[in-house]
Tab-separated table of C-alpha atoms in Angstrom:
chain	number	residue	atom	x	y	z
A	261	UNK	CA	52.379	98.851	-16.472
A	262	UNK	CA	55.201	95.852	-15.668
A	263	UNK	CA	54.171	93.835	-13.050
A	264	UNK	CA	56.844	92.603	-10.628
A	265	UNK	CA	56.928	90.038	-7.903
A	266	UNK	CA	60.611	89.487	-6.852
A	267	UNK	CA	63.617	91.452	-6.341
A	268	UNK	CA	65.482	90.061	-8.872
A	269	UNK	CA	62.628	91.122	-11.208
A	270	UNK	CA	62.563	94.043	-9.746
A	271	UNK	CA	66.491	94.569	-9.483
A	272	UNK	CA	66.937	94.074	-13.758
A	273	UNK	CA	63.680	96.426	-13.722
A	274	UNK	CA	65.351	99.479	-12.414
A	275	UNK	CA	68.111	98.911	-14.212
A	276	UNK	CA	67.230	99.309	-17.290
A	277	UNK	CA	65.749	102.114	-16.496
A	278	UNK	CA	68.874	103.357	-15.160
A	279	UNK	CA	70.980	102.240	-18.181
A	280	UNK	CA	68.603	104.682	-20.396
A	281	UNK	CA	69.958	106.895	-17.923
A	282	UNK	CA	66.293	108.313	-16.882
A	283	UNK	CA	65.728	108.600	-13.071
A	284	UNK	CA	63.249	106.327	-11.473
A	285	UNK	CA	60.096	107.361	-7.967
A	286	UNK	CA	59.318	104.534	-5.504
A	287	UNK	CA	55.999	105.087	-3.945
A	288	UNK	CA	55.825	102.030	-0.708
A	289	UNK	CA	51.980	101.014	-0.166
A	290	UNK	CA	50.834	98.592	1.529
A	291	UNK	CA	48.184	98.608	-1.126
A	292	UNK	CA	44.342	99.054	-0.113
A	293	UNK	CA	44.890	102.149	-2.193
A	294	UNK	CA	42.785	106.068	-1.943
A	295	UNK	CA	43.440	108.870	-3.183
A	296	UNK	CA	46.032	110.482	-0.210
A	297	UNK	CA	48.148	107.536	-2.378
A	298	UNK	CA	47.167	108.763	-6.005
A	299	UNK	CA	48.570	111.322	-5.059
A	300	UNK	CA	51.944	110.504	-4.165
A	301	UNK	CA	51.895	109.365	-7.551
A	302	UNK	CA	50.736	112.231	-8.833
A	303	UNK	CA	53.910	114.142	-7.590
A	304	UNK	CA	56.329	112.020	-8.072
A	305	UNK	CA	55.265	111.395	-12.271
A	306	UNK	CA	55.681	115.442	-11.990
A	307	UNK	CA	59.590	114.675	-10.236
A	308	UNK	CA	60.956	112.318	-11.949
A	309	UNK	CA	60.855	109.782	-15.575
A	310	UNK	CA	59.244	106.108	-14.037
A	311	UNK	CA	57.744	105.545	-11.453
A	312	UNK	CA	57.412	102.093	-9.211
A	313	UNK	CA	54.617	101.869	-6.707
A	314	UNK	CA	55.495	98.618	-4.085
A	315	UNK	CA	52.275	97.620	-3.123
A	316	UNK	CA	53.905	94.872	-0.089
A	317	UNK	CA	51.501	94.409	3.633
A	318	UNK	CA	55.198	94.026	5.172
A	319	UNK	CA	54.263	91.975	8.409
A	320	UNK	CA	57.992	92.627	10.305
A	321	UNK	CA	56.455	96.163	11.448
A	322	UNK	CA	53.211	94.437	12.723
A	323	UNK	CA	53.069	93.838	16.807
A	324	UNK	CA	52.044	90.648	17.538
A	325	UNK	CA	48.205	92.541	18.943
A	326	UNK	CA	48.061	94.648	15.214
A	327	UNK	CA	45.930	93.705	12.393
A	328	UNK	CA	48.180	92.512	10.124
A	329	UNK	CA	46.317	89.146	8.942
A	330	UNK	CA	42.807	92.224	8.868
A	331	UNK	CA	44.370	94.620	6.965
A	332	UNK	CA	42.747	95.121	3.697
A	333	UNK	CA	44.437	93.545	0.810
A	334	UNK	CA	42.339	94.624	-3.091
A	335	UNK	CA	45.322	94.315	-5.681
A	336	UNK	CA	43.170	94.100	-8.100
A	337	UNK	CA	41.826	97.332	-7.794
A	338	UNK	CA	44.821	99.007	-6.798
A	339	UNK	CA	45.904	97.819	-9.601
A	340	UNK	CA	43.180	99.409	-11.823
A	341	UNK	CA	44.288	102.604	-10.663
A	342	UNK	CA	47.937	102.612	-10.549
A	343	UNK	CA	47.520	101.753	-14.037
A	344	UNK	CA	45.003	104.908	-15.181
A	345	UNK	CA	47.812	107.048	-13.092
A	346	UNK	CA	49.984	106.363	-15.404
A	347	UNK	CA	52.219	104.938	-12.884
A	348	UNK	CA	55.489	101.550	-15.149
A	349	UNK	CA	55.991	99.138	-12.268
A	350	UNK	CA	54.015	98.137	-9.687
A	351	UNK	CA	56.203	95.196	-6.911
A	352	UNK	CA	54.013	92.743	-5.202
A	353	UNK	CA	56.574	90.005	-3.838
A	354	UNK	CA	55.419	87.453	-1.537
A	355	UNK	CA	56.787	88.723	2.470
A	356	UNK	CA	58.640	85.168	1.837
A	357	UNK	CA	60.497	86.662	-1.209
A	358	UNK	CA	61.313	89.871	1.113
A	359	UNK	CA	62.011	87.998	4.266
A	360	UNK	CA	63.407	84.408	2.954
A	361	UNK	CA	64.309	81.844	5.442
A	362	UNK	CA	67.614	81.867	7.650
A	363	UNK	CA	66.587	86.579	7.269
A	364	UNK	CA	68.459	88.002	9.825
A	365	UNK	CA	69.559	91.996	8.650
A	366	UNK	CA	67.394	95.128	10.116
A	367	UNK	CA	67.608	98.698	10.865
A	368	UNK	CA	66.914	100.055	13.489
A	369	UNK	CA	66.700	103.690	14.305
A	370	UNK	CA	67.205	104.751	17.636
A	371	UNK	CA	66.578	107.661	19.847
A	372	UNK	CA	64.850	110.793	20.444
A	373	UNK	CA	63.077	110.319	16.718
A	374	UNK	CA	61.372	106.310	17.877
A	375	UNK	CA	60.954	106.558	21.249
A	376	UNK	CA	57.967	108.170	21.295
A	377	UNK	CA	54.056	109.386	19.391
A	378	UNK	CA	54.424	105.466	17.764
A	379	UNK	CA	57.399	104.188	17.929
A	380	UNK	CA	56.375	104.985	21.701
A	381	UNK	CA	53.016	102.627	21.699
A	382	UNK	CA	54.469	100.090	18.661
A	383	UNK	CA	57.734	98.524	19.519
A	384	UNK	CA	59.438	97.283	17.164
A	385	UNK	CA	56.974	99.183	14.411
A	386	UNK	CA	60.304	101.484	12.863
A	387	UNK	CA	62.370	99.148	12.864
A	388	UNK	CA	60.019	97.112	9.976
A	389	UNK	CA	59.432	100.131	8.382
A	390	UNK	CA	63.396	101.407	7.829
A	391	UNK	CA	64.261	97.791	7.107
A	392	UNK	CA	61.818	97.447	4.094
A	393	UNK	CA	62.486	100.974	2.585
A	394	UNK	CA	65.535	100.567	2.672
A	395	UNK	CA	65.335	96.955	1.165
A	396	UNK	CA	63.034	98.945	-1.113
A	397	UNK	CA	65.386	101.873	-1.872
A	398	UNK	CA	68.327	99.270	-3.293
A	399	UNK	CA	65.996	97.106	-5.112
A	400	UNK	CA	64.677	100.296	-6.684
A	401	UNK	CA	67.346	102.604	-7.233
A	402	UNK	CA	65.387	105.178	-6.755
A	403	UNK	CA	66.561	108.805	-6.732
A	404	UNK	CA	63.124	110.262	-4.648
A	405	UNK	CA	60.648	107.959	-2.019
A	406	UNK	CA	57.226	109.747	-1.794
A	407	UNK	CA	55.829	109.401	1.659
A	408	UNK	CA	52.443	110.948	2.919
A	409	UNK	CA	52.756	113.669	6.325
A	410	UNK	CA	50.002	111.560	7.979
A	411	UNK	CA	52.912	109.734	8.929
A	412	UNK	CA	55.443	112.664	9.524
A	413	UNK	CA	57.052	110.773	11.906
A	414	UNK	CA	58.349	107.560	9.629
A	415	UNK	CA	59.308	110.540	7.176
A	416	UNK	CA	61.894	111.847	10.425
A	417	UNK	CA	62.674	108.717	11.210
A	418	UNK	CA	63.416	108.076	7.113
A	419	UNK	CA	65.730	110.687	6.350
A	420	UNK	CA	67.158	109.870	9.668
A	421	UNK	CA	68.519	106.051	8.105
A	422	UNK	CA	68.795	108.133	5.227
A	423	UNK	CA	71.261	110.394	6.284
A	424	UNK	CA	73.351	108.374	8.174
A	425	UNK	CA	74.057	105.565	6.086
A	426	UNK	CA	74.630	107.423	2.947
A	427	UNK	CA	70.885	106.579	1.213
A	428	UNK	CA	70.780	109.070	-2.256
A	429	UNK	CA	67.876	108.795	-2.316
A	430	UNK	CA	65.641	112.203	-1.414
A	431	UNK	CA	62.392	110.885	1.010
A	432	UNK	CA	59.807	113.523	-0.048
A	433	UNK	CA	57.401	114.486	2.505
A	434	UNK	CA	53.801	115.487	0.659
A	435	UNK	CA	50.629	117.318	2.013
A	436	UNK	CA	47.767	115.070	4.169
A	437	UNK	CA	44.894	113.907	1.746
A	438	UNK	CA	41.140	114.767	3.594
A	439	UNK	CA	37.567	113.929	2.486
A	440	UNK	CA	35.312	117.378	2.112
A	441	UNK	CA	35.153	116.782	5.477
A	442	UNK	CA	38.393	116.805	7.167
A	443	UNK	CA	39.073	113.080	7.925
A	444	UNK	CA	42.143	112.482	7.256
A	445	UNK	CA	42.585	109.845	4.405
A	446	UNK	CA	44.165	105.982	5.601
A	447	UNK	CA	43.624	102.350	4.369
A	448	UNK	CA	42.286	101.802	7.817
A	449	UNK	CA	38.803	104.145	7.538
A	450	UNK	CA	37.478	100.772	6.015
A	451	UNK	CA	37.111	100.227	9.243
A	452	UNK	CA	34.982	101.924	10.122
A	453	UNK	CA	31.673	101.421	11.131
A	454	UNK	CA	28.715	104.850	10.047
A	455	UNK	CA	28.618	105.781	12.920
A	456	UNK	CA	32.268	105.106	13.639
A	457	UNK	CA	33.565	107.488	10.753
A	458	UNK	CA	31.344	110.498	12.112
A	459	UNK	CA	32.817	110.195	15.028
A	460	UNK	CA	36.173	110.076	13.533
A	461	UNK	CA	36.644	113.874	11.879
A	462	UNK	CA	37.169	114.490	16.280
A	463	UNK	CA	40.799	114.044	15.221
A	464	UNK	CA	40.953	117.169	12.284
A	465	UNK	CA	38.813	118.942	13.736
A	466	UNK	CA	41.131	118.733	17.099
A	467	UNK	CA	43.136	120.023	15.616
A	468	UNK	CA	42.465	122.796	13.456
A	469	UNK	CA	40.753	123.861	17.516
A	470	UNK	CA	44.752	124.287	17.716
A	471	UNK	CA	46.159	125.154	15.037
A	472	UNK	CA	43.218	128.498	14.787
A	473	UNK	CA	44.687	129.337	18.639
A	474	UNK	CA	48.495	129.389	17.341
A	475	UNK	CA	47.147	131.202	15.439
A	476	UNK	CA	46.573	133.895	16.639
A	477	UNK	CA	49.194	133.939	18.766
A	478	UNK	CA	49.712	131.040	21.447
A	479	UNK	CA	52.313	129.585	21.114
A	480	UNK	CA	53.703	127.439	24.122
A	481	UNK	CA	53.172	123.942	23.710
A	482	UNK	CA	50.651	122.881	26.717
A	483	UNK	CA	48.428	125.331	26.104
A	484	UNK	CA	48.454	124.065	22.789
A	485	UNK	CA	47.569	120.531	23.608
A	486	UNK	CA	45.598	120.813	26.167
A	487	UNK	CA	43.242	122.262	23.414
A	488	UNK	CA	43.391	119.563	21.003
A	489	UNK	CA	42.774	117.262	24.129
A	490	UNK	CA	39.574	118.800	25.144
A	491	UNK	CA	38.318	118.900	21.850
A	492	UNK	CA	38.854	115.325	21.634
A	493	UNK	CA	37.334	114.255	24.661
A	494	UNK	CA	34.362	115.800	24.035
A	495	UNK	CA	33.617	112.722	21.536
A	496	UNK	CA	32.340	109.437	23.406
A	497	UNK	CA	33.987	107.047	21.537
A	498	UNK	CA	37.243	108.658	20.948
A	499	UNK	CA	39.306	107.159	23.231
A	500	UNK	CA	42.895	108.981	23.397
A	501	UNK	CA	46.046	107.388	22.393
A	502	UNK	CA	47.766	110.469	22.458
A	503	UNK	CA	48.381	114.477	22.140
A	504	UNK	CA	51.569	115.578	21.989
A	505	UNK	CA	53.624	118.618	20.220
A	506	UNK	CA	57.895	117.802	18.961
A	507	UNK	CA	59.301	120.281	17.062
A	508	UNK	CA	59.755	118.839	13.895
A	509	UNK	CA	61.886	117.424	12.261
A	510	UNK	CA	63.310	116.514	15.356
A	511	UNK	CA	60.925	115.506	17.301
A	512	UNK	CA	62.871	117.212	20.579
A	513	UNK	CA	60.296	118.506	23.604
A	514	UNK	CA	59.528	121.882	23.207
A	515	UNK	CA	57.634	124.472	26.079
A	516	UNK	CA	57.146	127.051	22.663
A	517	UNK	CA	56.445	127.008	19.800
A	518	UNK	CA	60.230	128.680	18.189
A	519	UNK	CA	60.369	126.916	14.449
A	520	UNK	CA	58.169	124.464	12.187
A	521	UNK	CA	57.228	121.895	15.378
A	522	UNK	CA	54.090	118.421	14.660
A	523	UNK	CA	51.187	118.062	16.446
A	524	UNK	CA	50.027	114.995	16.342
A	525	UNK	CA	47.587	112.401	17.692
A	526	UNK	CA	46.778	109.082	18.103
A	527	UNK	CA	42.681	108.411	18.559
A	528	UNK	CA	40.649	104.644	19.005
A	529	UNK	CA	38.218	105.304	17.792
A	530	UNK	CA	36.197	101.916	18.590
A	531	UNK	CA	38.897	99.513	17.783
A	532	UNK	CA	40.515	101.497	15.309
A	533	UNK	CA	43.398	103.759	15.665
A	534	UNK	CA	43.825	106.328	13.289
A	535	UNK	CA	46.576	109.924	13.652
A	536	UNK	CA	46.425	112.790	12.308
A	537	UNK	CA	48.863	115.457	12.374
A	538	UNK	CA	49.687	119.558	11.817
A	539	UNK	CA	52.636	120.913	11.351
A	540	UNK	CA	52.762	124.622	12.649
A	541	UNK	CA	55.043	127.127	11.744
A	542	UNK	CA	57.107	127.652	8.383
A	543	UNK	CA	55.452	124.505	6.309
A	544	UNK	CA	58.735	122.031	5.411
A	545	UNK	CA	55.754	119.719	3.935
A	546	UNK	CA	57.306	118.755	0.095
């Protein structure tokens, strides 16, 4: 497995793969890898000849009061996992390699997709995401890029960016990977104390409650959001950031579910902000 640390090295490697007429999958990550990331690697390996994983804690997608400095960094352990998973190359640049002195170009998706959910709560976040992902797609010559459904809004934003800018890489969304308890895997779960980890189960539990009611025939957005919020409010350690339900992937307001819809929650468990979601209606995730 190759370790690449500069954009030029990644470009050179990707070009050699293309010269051999092989396809490339990109799995962008910020490291602190868990089984959810490895499920993306597995899906990528099944669909392409070569898999490149980026490990880059992207400074431009963090706000001034967010956890950039504290975000877990476990590069050596990550490399061991990726090597065992059959990854062909890891791209691990320094911030100054991606954003050198004088850097002045950013990508921004405006409108409905970025004005709500995490976009409303984290100004500038998706500008940073779109910028780094476009750079990675261009550098890696990827045919496909793999992301998890836990970041469903991010997937919708990146698909819009790709469509608008003529990016040919396919943006693939893979299902959420959960612990047996139902907790969605996240690098931020490492911040949780044992009591907070137990409290965090309320996220998936609340979504299941809404899904069960939906499956009995309830289609009203207001009712399903209310069911979710009530269940979340039963957990003393949980502070609701948002409970929202929108059409997916458009993320438009709806009064009733007639097509796939995203029920998404963001909750603070102690100081840790966690997100989770389910898609109600026709399965669209892979």
